[in-house]
Coordinates of C-alpha atoms in Angstrom, one line a residue:
Chain V
M1 CA 95.1 98.9 158.8
A2 CA 92.4 101.2 160.1
A3 CA 90.3 101.0 157.0
G4 CA 87.1 101.1 158.9
A5 CA 88.0 104.1 161.0
A6 CA 88.2 106.7 158.3
S7 CA 84.7 106.2 157.2
G8 CA 83.5 106.1 160.8
G9 CA 83.0 102.4 160.5
S10 CA 81.5 100.3 163.2
A11 CA 84.0 97.5 163.7
T12 CA 86.1 98.4 166.7
T13 CA 87.5 94.9 167.4
D14 CA 89.0 92.7 164.7
T15 CA 87.7 89.2 165.1
Y16 CA 90.3 87.7 162.8
A17 CA 93.3 89.8 164.0
S18 CA 95.5 86.7 164.8
A19 CA 95.0 85.1 161.4
R20 CA 95.0 88.3 159.4
N21 CA 98.3 87.9 157.7
I22 CA 97.5 84.4 156.5
L23 CA 94.1 85.3 155.4
L24 CA 95.4 88.3 153.4
L25 CA 98.2 86.3 151.8
P26 CA 96.3 85.1 148.7
S27 CA 95.2 88.7 148.0
W28 CA 98.8 90.0 148.4
V29 CA 100.1 87.3 146.1
V30 CA 97.5 88.0 143.5
L31 CA 98.1 91.8 143.7
G32 CA 101.8 91.3 143.7
I33 CA 101.9 89.1 140.6
F34 CA 99.1 90.7 138.5
V35 CA 99.4 94.4 139.6
L36 CA 102.7 95.3 141.2
A37 CA 105.0 93.2 139.1
P38 CA 103.6 94.4 135.7
V39 CA 103.7 98.0 136.8
L40 CA 107.2 97.7 138.1
M41 CA 108.2 96.1 134.8
M42 CA 106.6 98.9 132.8
L43 CA 108.4 101.4 135.0
I44 CA 111.8 99.8 134.3
Y45 CA 111.1 99.3 130.6
S46 CA 110.3 103.0 130.2
F47 CA 113.8 103.8 131.3
L48 CA 115.5 101.4 128.9
T49 CA 116.9 101.8 125.4
K50 CA 114.6 100.8 122.6
E51 CA 115.6 98.0 120.3
F52 CA 114.7 98.3 116.7
R53 CA 111.5 96.5 115.8
G54 CA 110.4 95.8 119.4
G55 CA 112.2 94.7 122.5
V56 CA 114.6 96.6 124.7
I57 CA 118.3 96.9 125.3
W58 CA 119.3 96.8 128.9
E59 CA 120.8 100.2 129.0
F60 CA 119.4 103.2 131.0
S61 CA 117.9 105.8 128.8
L62 CA 115.6 108.8 129.1
A63 CA 114.8 108.7 125.3
A64 CA 111.2 107.6 125.8
Y65 CA 110.3 110.5 128.1
D66 CA 112.4 112.8 125.9
Q67 CA 110.3 111.7 122.9
F68 CA 107.1 112.4 124.8
F69 CA 108.0 115.9 125.8
F70 CA 110.4 117.2 123.2
D71 CA 109.9 117.7 119.4
R72 CA 113.1 117.4 117.4
G73 CA 111.5 117.6 113.9
L74 CA 110.9 115.0 111.3
F75 CA 114.5 113.9 111.2
G76 CA 115.3 114.2 114.9
D77 CA 118.0 116.8 114.6
D78 CA 116.1 120.1 114.8
P79 CA 116.6 122.1 118.1
A80 CA 114.3 120.7 120.7
K81 CA 110.9 122.3 121.1
I82 CA 108.0 121.3 123.3
E83 CA 106.3 118.3 121.7
W84 CA 102.5 119.0 121.5
T85 CA 101.7 115.8 119.7
Y86 CA 101.3 113.5 122.7
I87 CA 99.9 116.1 124.9
T88 CA 97.2 116.7 122.3
I89 CA 96.5 113.0 122.2
F90 CA 96.3 112.8 126.0
W91 CA 94.1 115.9 126.1
R92 CA 91.8 114.4 123.4
S93 CA 91.4 111.2 125.4
I94 CA 90.7 113.1 128.6
W95 CA 88.2 115.3 126.8
Q96 CA 86.4 112.3 125.3
A97 CA 86.4 110.4 128.5
G98 CA 85.1 113.5 130.4
A99 CA 82.3 114.0 127.9
A100 CA 81.3 110.3 128.2
T101 CA 81.3 110.6 132.0
I102 CA 79.1 113.7 131.9
L103 CA 76.8 112.0 129.5
S104 CA 76.7 108.9 131.7
L105 CA 76.0 111.0 134.8
A106 CA 73.2 112.9 133.1
I107 CA 71.4 109.6 132.1
G108 CA 72.7 107.4 134.9
F109 CA 71.7 109.6 137.9
P110 CA 67.9 109.9 137.0
T111 CA 68.0 106.2 136.1
A112 CA 69.5 105.2 139.4
Y113 CA 67.2 107.5 141.3
F114 CA 64.2 106.0 139.5
I115 CA 65.2 102.5 140.3
A116 CA 66.0 103.3 144.0
T117 CA 62.5 104.9 144.4
R118 CA 60.6 101.9 143.0
D119 CA 58.9 99.4 145.3
E120 CA 61.5 97.3 147.1
A121 CA 60.3 94.1 145.4
V122 CA 60.8 95.3 141.8
R123 CA 64.1 97.1 142.3
P124 CA 66.2 93.9 141.6
I125 CA 64.3 93.5 138.3
W126 CA 65.2 97.0 137.2
V127 CA 68.8 96.4 138.1
F128 CA 68.7 93.1 136.3
L129 CA 67.3 94.8 133.2
I130 CA 70.1 97.4 133.3
T131 CA 72.7 94.6 133.1
I132 CA 71.1 92.5 130.3
P133 CA 72.8 94.3 127.4
Y134 CA 76.1 93.8 129.1
W135 CA 76.0 90.1 128.8
V136 CA 77.0 90.6 125.2
N137 CA 80.6 91.1 124.4
L138 CA 81.8 94.7 124.2
L139 CA 83.2 94.4 120.7
I140 CA 79.9 93.1 119.4
R141 CA 78.0 95.9 121.1
T142 CA 80.3 98.5 119.7
V143 CA 80.0 97.1 116.1
S144 CA 76.2 96.9 116.5
M145 CA 76.3 100.6 117.5
K146 CA 78.1 101.3 114.3
F147 CA 75.4 99.5 112.3
L148 CA 72.7 101.5 114.1
L149 CA 74.3 104.9 113.7
R150 CA 75.6 104.8 110.2
D151 CA 74.3 107.2 107.5
E152 CA 72.4 104.4 105.8
G153 CA 71.5 102.7 109.1
P154 CA 68.2 102.0 110.9
M155 CA 68.4 105.1 113.1
N156 CA 68.7 107.5 110.1
D157 CA 66.2 105.5 108.1
F158 CA 63.7 105.8 110.9
L159 CA 64.2 109.5 111.5
M160 CA 63.8 110.2 107.8
N161 CA 60.7 108.0 107.5
I162 CA 58.9 109.8 110.2
G163 CA 59.9 113.1 108.5
L164 CA 62.0 114.5 111.4
I165 CA 65.0 115.0 109.2
D166 CA 65.6 115.3 105.5
S167 CA 69.1 114.0 105.2
P168 CA 71.0 111.5 107.4
I169 CA 72.6 112.9 110.5
H170 CA 76.3 112.1 110.1
I171 CA 77.4 110.6 113.4
I172 CA 79.8 107.8 112.5
N173 CA 83.5 108.7 112.5
T174 CA 82.9 111.7 114.6
N175 CA 84.0 112.5 118.2
F176 CA 80.4 112.4 119.2
A177 CA 80.1 108.8 118.0
V178 CA 83.1 108.0 120.3
Q179 CA 81.5 109.6 123.3
L180 CA 78.3 107.9 122.6
G181 CA 80.1 104.5 122.4
L182 CA 82.0 105.1 125.6
F183 CA 78.8 106.3 127.3
Y184 CA 77.0 103.1 126.2
S185 CA 79.9 100.9 127.1
Y186 CA 80.3 102.1 130.7
L187 CA 76.8 103.3 131.7
P188 CA 76.1 100.5 134.3
F189 CA 79.2 101.5 136.1
M190 CA 77.6 104.9 136.7
V191 CA 74.1 103.6 137.5
L192 CA 75.0 100.9 140.0
P193 CA 77.1 102.8 142.5
I194 CA 74.6 105.8 142.4
Y195 CA 71.7 103.3 142.8
A196 CA 73.5 101.8 145.9
A197 CA 73.9 105.3 147.4
V198 CA 70.3 106.5 146.7
E199 CA 69.0 103.2 148.1
R200 CA 70.6 103.9 151.4
Y201 CA 69.5 107.6 151.4
N202 CA 66.8 108.3 154.0
F203 CA 64.0 109.9 152.1
S204 CA 62.5 111.3 155.3
M205 CA 65.3 113.9 155.0
S206 CA 63.8 115.1 151.7
E207 CA 60.4 115.3 153.4
A208 CA 61.9 117.3 156.2
A209 CA 63.4 119.7 153.7
A210 CA 60.0 120.1 152.0
D211 CA 58.4 120.7 155.3
L212 CA 60.9 123.5 155.8
Y213 CA 59.9 125.1 152.5
A214 CA 62.9 124.0 150.5
T215 CA 62.1 123.8 146.8
K216 CA 62.7 120.5 144.9
W217 CA 65.8 122.0 143.3
V218 CA 67.2 123.1 146.7
T219 CA 66.4 119.7 148.2
L220 CA 68.3 118.0 145.4
R221 CA 71.3 120.2 145.6
R222 CA 71.6 120.7 149.3
I223 CA 70.3 117.4 150.7
V224 CA 70.2 114.6 148.2
L225 CA 73.4 115.2 146.3
P226 CA 75.7 115.7 149.3
A227 CA 74.3 112.5 150.8
I228 CA 74.9 110.4 147.7
K229 CA 78.1 112.1 146.7
P230 CA 80.3 109.0 147.3
G231 CA 78.2 107.0 144.9
V232 CA 78.4 109.7 142.2
I233 CA 82.2 110.0 142.6
A234 CA 82.6 106.3 142.4
G235 CA 80.4 106.2 139.3
C236 CA 82.4 109.0 137.7
I237 CA 85.7 107.3 138.4
L238 CA 84.5 103.9 137.1
V239 CA 83.3 105.5 133.8
F240 CA 86.2 108.0 133.4
V241 CA 89.2 105.7 134.0
P242 CA 88.3 102.9 131.6
S243 CA 87.1 105.4 129.0
L244 CA 90.5 107.1 129.1
G245 CA 92.4 104.0 128.0
S246 CA 89.7 102.6 125.7
F247 CA 90.5 102.0 122.0
L248 CA 87.6 99.9 120.8
A249 CA 85.1 102.8 120.6
P250 CA 87.6 105.3 119.1
D251 CA 88.7 102.8 116.5
L252 CA 85.4 101.4 115.4
L253 CA 83.1 104.4 115.9
G254 CA 85.6 107.3 115.6
G255 CA 87.3 105.9 112.5
A256 CA 90.7 105.7 114.2
K257 CA 91.7 108.9 112.3
N258 CA 93.4 110.2 115.4
F259 CA 95.3 108.4 118.1
M260 CA 93.8 108.1 121.5
I261 CA 96.0 107.2 124.5
G262 CA 95.0 103.5 124.2
S263 CA 95.7 103.2 120.5
L264 CA 98.9 105.2 120.8
I265 CA 100.2 102.8 123.4
E266 CA 98.9 99.8 121.4
E267 CA 100.8 101.0 118.3
Q268 CA 104.1 101.0 120.2
F269 CA 103.8 97.3 120.8
K270 CA 101.7 95.9 118.0
G271 CA 102.2 98.5 115.2
N272 CA 105.1 99.3 112.9
A273 CA 106.8 101.6 115.4
G274 CA 107.7 98.8 117.8
N275 CA 109.0 101.2 120.5
W276 CA 108.5 99.4 123.8
P277 CA 110.1 101.9 126.1
F278 CA 108.0 104.7 124.6
G279 CA 104.8 102.6 125.0
A280 CA 105.9 101.9 128.6
A281 CA 106.6 105.6 129.3
A282 CA 103.2 106.7 127.9
S283 CA 101.6 104.1 130.1
M284 CA 103.5 105.3 133.1
I285 CA 102.4 108.9 132.4
L286 CA 98.8 107.8 132.0
L287 CA 99.0 105.8 135.2
S288 CA 100.5 108.7 137.1
M289 CA 97.7 111.0 135.9
V290 CA 95.0 108.6 136.9
L291 CA 96.7 108.1 140.3
I292 CA 96.8 111.8 140.9
I293 CA 93.1 112.2 140.0
L294 CA 92.2 109.4 142.4
M295 CA 94.4 110.8 145.2
I296 CA 92.8 114.3 144.8
T297 CA 89.3 112.9 145.0
A298 CA 90.2 110.6 147.9
R299 CA 91.7 113.5 149.8
Q300 CA 88.7 115.8 149.1
Q301 CA 86.3 113.1 150.2
A302 CA 88.3 112.6 153.4
K303 CA 88.3 116.4 154.0
A304 CA 84.5 116.6 153.4
E305 CA 83.9 113.7 155.8
K306 CA 86.0 115.4 158.4
A307 CA 84.1 118.6 158.0
E308 CA 80.9 116.8 158.5
G309 CA 82.3 115.3 161.7
Chain R
M1 CA 93.7 77.8 107.3
P2 CA 90.6 75.5 106.7
A3 CA 90.1 73.2 109.7
E4 CA 89.5 70.2 107.4
L5 CA 93.0 70.6 106.1
L6 CA 94.5 70.4 109.6
E7 CA 92.4 67.3 110.2
K8 CA 93.7 65.8 107.0
F9 CA 97.3 66.4 108.1
T10 CA 96.5 64.8 111.5
A11 CA 94.9 61.8 109.8
E12 CA 97.9 61.3 107.5
T13 CA 100.7 61.8 110.0
G14 CA 99.1 61.3 113.4
I15 CA 100.5 64.7 114.4
E16 CA 98.1 67.0 116.3
V17 CA 98.3 70.7 115.2
T18 CA 97.8 73.6 117.5
M19 CA 97.1 76.8 115.7
D20 CA 97.1 80.3 117.2
T21 CA 96.3 83.3 115.2
Y22 CA 97.5 86.9 115.2
D23 CA 95.9 90.0 113.8
S24 CA 99.1 91.3 112.2
N25 CA 102.7 90.5 111.4
E26 CA 103.8 93.0 114.0
S27 CA 101.8 91.5 116.9
M28 CA 103.2 88.1 115.9
L29 CA 106.7 89.5 116.1
A30 CA 106.0 91.2 119.4
S31 CA 104.7 87.9 120.8
L32 CA 107.7 85.9 119.6
K33 CA 110.0 88.6 121.1
A34 CA 108.2 88.5 124.4
G35 CA 109.2 84.9 124.9
A36 CA 107.0 82.7 122.6
L37 CA 110.0 81.7 120.5
G38 CA 110.8 78.1 121.3
T39 CA 107.2 77.2 121.8
Y40 CA 106.1 77.3 118.2
D41 CA 107.4 75.2 115.3
V42 CA 106.2 77.2 112.4
A43 CA 104.8 80.6 111.8
V44 CA 103.1 82.3 108.8
P45 CA 104.6 85.8 108.4
G46 CA 104.2 88.1 105.5
D47 CA 107.0 88.8 103.0
Y48 CA 108.8 91.7 104.7
M49 CA 108.3 90.1 108.1
V50 CA 110.3 87.1 106.9
S51 CA 113.3 89.3 106.3
I52 CA 112.8 91.0 109.6
M53 CA 112.6 87.7 111.5
A54 CA 115.6 86.4 109.6
G55 CA 117.5 89.5 110.7
E56 CA 116.4 89.0 114.3
G57 CA 117.8 85.4 114.1
M58 CA 114.4 83.9 114.7
L59 CA 114.5 81.5 111.7
D60 CA 116.0 78.1 111.3
T61 CA 117.6 77.0 108.1
I62 CA 116.1 74.2 106.1
A63 CA 119.0 72.1 104.9
D64 CA 119.1 70.7 101.3
G65 CA 117.0 67.6 101.0
E66 CA 115.1 68.1 104.2
L67 CA 112.0 69.1 102.4
A68 CA 111.0 66.4 99.9
N69 CA 108.5 68.7 98.1
K70 CA 110.8 71.7 97.9
G71 CA 110.9 71.2 94.1
N72 CA 107.1 71.9 94.0
I73 CA 107.7 75.6 94.7
A74 CA 106.8 77.5 91.6
P75 CA 109.9 78.9 89.9
E76 CA 108.8 82.6 90.3
W77 CA 108.5 82.1 94.1
A78 CA 111.6 79.9 94.5
D79 CA 114.0 82.8 95.1
P80 CA 112.2 85.8 96.5
S81 CA 113.9 88.9 97.7
F82 CA 112.7 88.4 101.3
D83 CA 114.2 84.9 101.6
P84 CA 116.8 84.3 98.8
G85 CA 116.9 80.6 97.9
R86 CA 114.0 79.8 100.3
K87 CA 116.4 79.0 103.1
S88 CA 113.8 79.1 105.9
S89 CA 110.4 79.5 104.3
I90 CA 107.9 78.1 101.8
P91 CA 105.2 80.0 100.0
Y92 CA 101.7 79.9 101.5
Q93 CA 99.4 82.5 100.0
W94 CA 99.9 85.6 98.0
G95 CA 97.8 88.5 96.7
S96 CA 97.7 92.2 96.4
T97 CA 96.7 95.2 98.5
S98 CA 95.1 97.9 96.6
F99 CA 91.7 99.6 96.8
S100 CA 88.1 99.2 95.7
V101 CA 85.9 101.9 94.3
N102 CA 82.1 102.0 94.3
T103 CA 81.6 102.7 90.6
A104 CA 78.0 103.8 91.3
A105 CA 79.5 106.8 93.1
Y106 CA 82.3 107.5 90.7
S107 CA 82.4 106.6 87.1
G108 CA 85.8 107.9 86.1
E109 CA 89.1 106.1 85.8
I110 CA 89.9 104.2 89.0
N111 CA 93.3 102.7 88.2
D112 CA 95.1 105.7 89.7
T113 CA 96.4 106.3 93.2
S114 CA 95.0 109.8 93.0
I115 CA 91.7 108.2 94.0
L116 CA 93.2 107.7 97.5
F117 CA 95.6 110.7 97.8
D118 CA 94.0 113.4 95.7
P119 CA 90.5 112.3 95.2
P120 CA 87.8 113.8 93.0
A121 CA 85.2 115.9 94.9
E122 CA 82.5 113.2 94.8
L123 CA 84.8 110.7 96.7
S124 CA 86.2 113.1 99.3
G125 CA 85.1 112.1 102.8
K126 CA 84.1 108.6 101.7
I127 CA 87.5 107.0 101.8
N128 CA 88.6 104.3 104.2
M129 CA 92.3 103.6 104.6
L130 CA 93.9 100.4 106.1
D131 CA 95.1 101.1 109.6
S132 CA 98.5 99.8 108.6
Q133 CA 101.6 102.0 108.4
G134 CA 103.4 99.7 106.0
G135 CA 100.6 99.5 103.5
V136 CA 99.7 103.2 103.5
M137 CA 103.3 104.3 103.2
A138 CA 104.1 102.0 100.4
Q139 CA 101.1 103.0 98.4
A140 CA 101.8 106.7 99.1
S141 CA 105.4 106.2 97.9
L142 CA 104.2 104.7 94.7
H143 CA 101.8 107.6 94.3
L144 CA 104.7 110.1 94.5
G145 CA 107.0 107.8 92.6
M146 CA 109.6 107.7 95.3
A147 CA 111.5 104.8 96.9
Q148 CA 109.9 103.1 99.9
C149 CA 113.0 103.7 102.0
E150 CA 113.7 107.2 100.8
T151 CA 116.5 109.1 102.5
N152 CA 116.2 112.4 100.5
R153 CA 114.9 114.9 103.0
D154 CA 112.9 117.0 100.6
M155 CA 111.1 114.0 99.2
L156 CA 110.3 112.8 102.7
K157 CA 109.0 116.2 103.6
G158 CA 106.9 116.1 100.5
L159 CA 105.5 112.7 101.5
N160 CA 104.6 114.1 104.9
A161 CA 102.9 117.1 103.4
M162 CA 101.0 115.0 100.8
L163 CA 99.6 112.7 103.5
Q164 CA 98.5 115.6 105.7
E165 CA 96.7 117.0 102.8
A166 CA 95.2 113.7 101.7
K167 CA 94.0 112.9 105.3
Q168 CA 91.4 115.7 105.0
H169 CA 89.6 113.5 102.4
W170 CA 89.7 110.4 104.4
A171 CA 86.8 109.2 106.6
S172 CA 88.4 106.5 108.6
F173 CA 91.3 104.0 109.2
N174 CA 89.8 100.6 109.5
S175 CA 91.5 97.3 108.7
D176 CA 89.2 94.8 110.4
T177 CA 86.1 96.2 108.8
A178 CA 87.7 97.1 105.4
K179 CA 85.2 95.0 103.5
E180 CA 82.2 95.8 105.6
V181 CA 82.6 99.6 105.3
M182 CA 82.6 99.2 101.5
V183 CA 79.5 96.9 101.4
S184 CA 77.5 99.1 103.8
G185 CA 78.2 102.3 101.9
D186 CA 80.1 104.0 104.7
A187 CA 82.9 104.4 102.3
D188 CA 83.0 104.6 98.5
V189 CA 86.7 104.0 98.3
G190 CA 88.6 101.6 100.5
M191 CA 92.0 100.1 100.7
I192 CA 91.5 96.4 100.8
Y193 CA 93.2 93.0 100.1
D194 CA 92.2 91.4 96.8
G195 CA 90.5 88.4 98.4
F196 CA 88.4 90.7 100.6
A197 CA 87.6 92.8 97.5
A198 CA 86.3 89.7 95.7
K199 CA 84.1 88.9 98.7
A200 CA 82.9 92.5 98.9
R201 CA 82.0 92.5 95.2
A202 CA 80.0 89.4 95.7
E203 CA 77.8 91.3 98.1
K204 CA 77.8 94.6 96.2
E205 CA 78.4 94.4 92.5
T206 CA 79.2 98.0 91.9
L207 CA 82.5 97.6 93.7
K208 CA 85.6 97.4 91.5
Y209 CA 89.1 96.5 92.6
A210 CA 91.7 98.9 91.2
F211 CA 95.2 98.1 89.8
P212 CA 96.7 101.6 89.8
S213 CA 99.1 102.4 87.0
Q214 CA 101.6 103.9 89.5
G215 CA 101.9 100.4 91.0
Y216 CA 100.3 98.5 93.9
V217 CA 101.5 96.4 96.9
V218 CA 101.9 92.7 96.6
W219 CA 102.2 90.5 99.6
M220 CA 103.0 86.9 100.2
D221 CA 102.5 84.9 103.4
N222 CA 105.0 82.2 104.0
V223 CA 105.4 79.3 106.3
V224 CA 108.7 79.6 108.1
L225 CA 110.6 77.2 110.2
L226 CA 111.2 78.9 113.6
K227 CA 114.4 78.6 115.5
D228 CA 114.4 76.3 118.5
A229 CA 111.3 74.6 117.2
P230 CA 110.3 72.0 119.8
N231 CA 109.1 69.5 117.0
R232 CA 111.4 70.3 114.1
E233 CA 110.7 67.0 112.3
N234 CA 107.0 67.5 112.5
A235 CA 107.3 71.1 111.3
L236 CA 109.1 69.9 108.2
K237 CA 106.4 67.3 107.6
F238 CA 103.8 70.1 107.8
M239 CA 105.7 72.2 105.3
D240 CA 106.0 69.2 102.9
F241 CA 102.2 68.7 103.4
L242 CA 101.5 72.3 102.4
L243 CA 103.7 71.9 99.3
E244 CA 101.4 69.2 98.0
P245 CA 99.5 70.8 95.1
E246 CA 96.2 69.4 96.3
N247 CA 96.6 70.7 99.9
I248 CA 97.7 74.2 99.0
A249 CA 94.9 74.5 96.5
A250 CA 92.5 73.7 99.3
V251 CA 93.8 76.7 101.1
S252 CA 93.4 78.9 98.0
N253 CA 89.9 77.7 97.4
Y254 CA 89.1 78.6 101.0
A255 CA 90.9 81.9 101.3
R256 CA 90.5 83.0 97.6
Y257 CA 94.2 84.0 97.4
G258 CA 97.0 82.8 95.1
H259 CA 99.4 80.0 95.8
G260 CA 103.0 79.4 94.9
V261 CA 103.1 75.7 94.1
T262 CA 103.5 74.1 90.7
G263 CA 100.6 72.0 89.7
A264 CA 98.1 73.3 92.3
S265 CA 96.1 75.3 89.7
E266 CA 94.5 72.0 88.5
H267 CA 92.8 71.7 91.9
L268 CA 91.5 75.2 92.0
D269 CA 87.9 76.4 91.7
P270 CA 87.6 77.4 88.0
E271 CA 86.3 80.8 88.9
L272 CA 89.5 81.7 90.8
A273 CA 91.4 81.7 87.5
T274 CA 89.2 84.5 86.1
L275 CA 88.7 86.5 89.2
P276 CA 89.1 90.2 88.3
E277 CA 90.8 90.8 91.6
S278 CA 93.7 88.5 90.9
N279 CA 94.1 89.2 87.2
P280 CA 95.6 92.7 86.6
P281 CA 94.3 94.4 83.5
A282 CA 96.7 95.7 80.8
G283 CA 98.1 99.0 81.9
A284 CA 98.3 98.0 85.5
G285 CA 101.4 99.2 87.3
Q286 CA 104.0 96.9 88.8
G287 CA 103.2 94.9 92.0
V288 CA 105.8 95.6 94.6
F289 CA 106.6 94.1 98.0
I290 CA 106.7 96.3 101.1
E291 CA 110.4 97.0 101.8
V292 CA 112.3 96.8 105.0
C293 CA 114.1 100.0 105.9
D294 CA 117.1 100.5 108.2
E295 CA 116.5 101.9 111.7
Q296 CA 117.4 105.5 110.9
T297 CA 115.1 105.6 107.8
Q298 CA 112.3 103.8 109.5
A299 CA 112.4 106.4 112.4
V300 CA 111.4 109.1 109.9
Y301 CA 108.6 107.0 108.5
D302 CA 107.4 106.3 112.0
Q303 CA 107.4 110.0 112.7
I304 CA 105.4 110.7 109.5
W305 CA 102.9 108.1 110.5
T306 CA 102.5 109.6 114.0
N307 CA 102.1 113.1 112.4
L308 CA 99.4 111.6 110.3
K309 CA 97.4 110.2 113.2
K310 CA 98.1 112.6 116.0

């Protein structure tokens, strides 16, 4: 376990080496019961035969993955074609989550930068203010958002009263409403890691850059951003991954007219379809996708750190 | 279920009741399948779910004479298609699932399923559907005049095409906020349960509940005796309790839905008897239960639903 070494960590001796296994045991047990076992169960279920109206029959079957990738028509007996339905649903979710991540980054980065450059004494207050809305349950915040945004809601009333618009802006039940909802739900996950990174950033480097006639833009791009990159990447992952599986915002703000990954999977267990293996297979495909994304970013980060020495 | 009623049961019998709630029949079934069977004594599934649970072997049989108040079940609910002879269930609440229309936005005839599936221009884009496969499919089948478990391929293709076309006029699929979207004006037409429709009308009086001439969906929730009930005796006492006219009337007064017990009507709020949402006008179509299809037929309906929401 050379966790410290990769990031050029400082600990060279492990004070607790002798007791390590015992001290780690609780973590392993928790991880084993709450992470590994459910994932393993999901993996197994995805290769079982579906039972009508939920449940599984303990017989090996590839039907769930076949359903995901091959289209056999309404009645299941047409020649197999590539199934675009689920790929479309996955792509829609990725696109929505990506848009929400970019939106969060655009607002979250300046916010974090602003907080980190305040006087040290008031920074905790700003961070505290960021977290206040998140003391309220996510469902309530999402429903409130719907109240605010609707055609006859306060936002449109206000804009019409001040004469900025003549007719309501139609936002509710659109993709933009979903992105807005996801952005709002997960914004602190973007702000906080970036804030932590900017706070550690040594601003004398920016001054040095300015002394060497770097413009503000060049300083940001060549000096600040590379230094705080780990915080930005962490923020993006923390917003993107939960957005990908979210179904509250799509259902309430987007009108649930189209499946997202989260609602598609939910429907397999709670809806009429009752197709557990297919729900498990879709979850496994989602999980694999997220793992691949995380592995690529981890590898690139490791490469970048190696290059820097 | 009103909390006072459970307290009354505890006071009368000394039996403590633990109640868990589910957001749909399907999630209750999923939970029971995932291992909760044997931990609950009774459950309250809807009509079609009673036959599904019976088919899954999840229900226990109530022997003759075990329920003292079985005779209180109203004759029209004593032998329903989903549980012939009431072998494992008693009636709880019933009502209909149709749709409400904002008559301020549309003044034409509303007792017609075209309002949902082929709407006039002024209602297009202002329609909320229930996010429920069973409800939407049953209403769509009534609209096309086809069976709920149709096997004729051309008719099924027609249903698929009709829904794809109709979806362009729909704004959203929301079940939890079915009432709220109507009251707020997000939608001018919304599929809704009759009890919710009555509450919505109380908040916005231009809302009118439709009884389409093509027919509409009727549902009945039932209390069933679960297999392997840990407290079977107490479960039967609870069922007897709910068959007392006074008690079931308390549920109706609270939930604003119909009951299925002889003599309970005397204990109802007088306004429930004249509620427009529970009294179909002349010319209303027939109320039908959602039907349970076999696996092969259901697979086609699942595919149509996925097509609709992809």
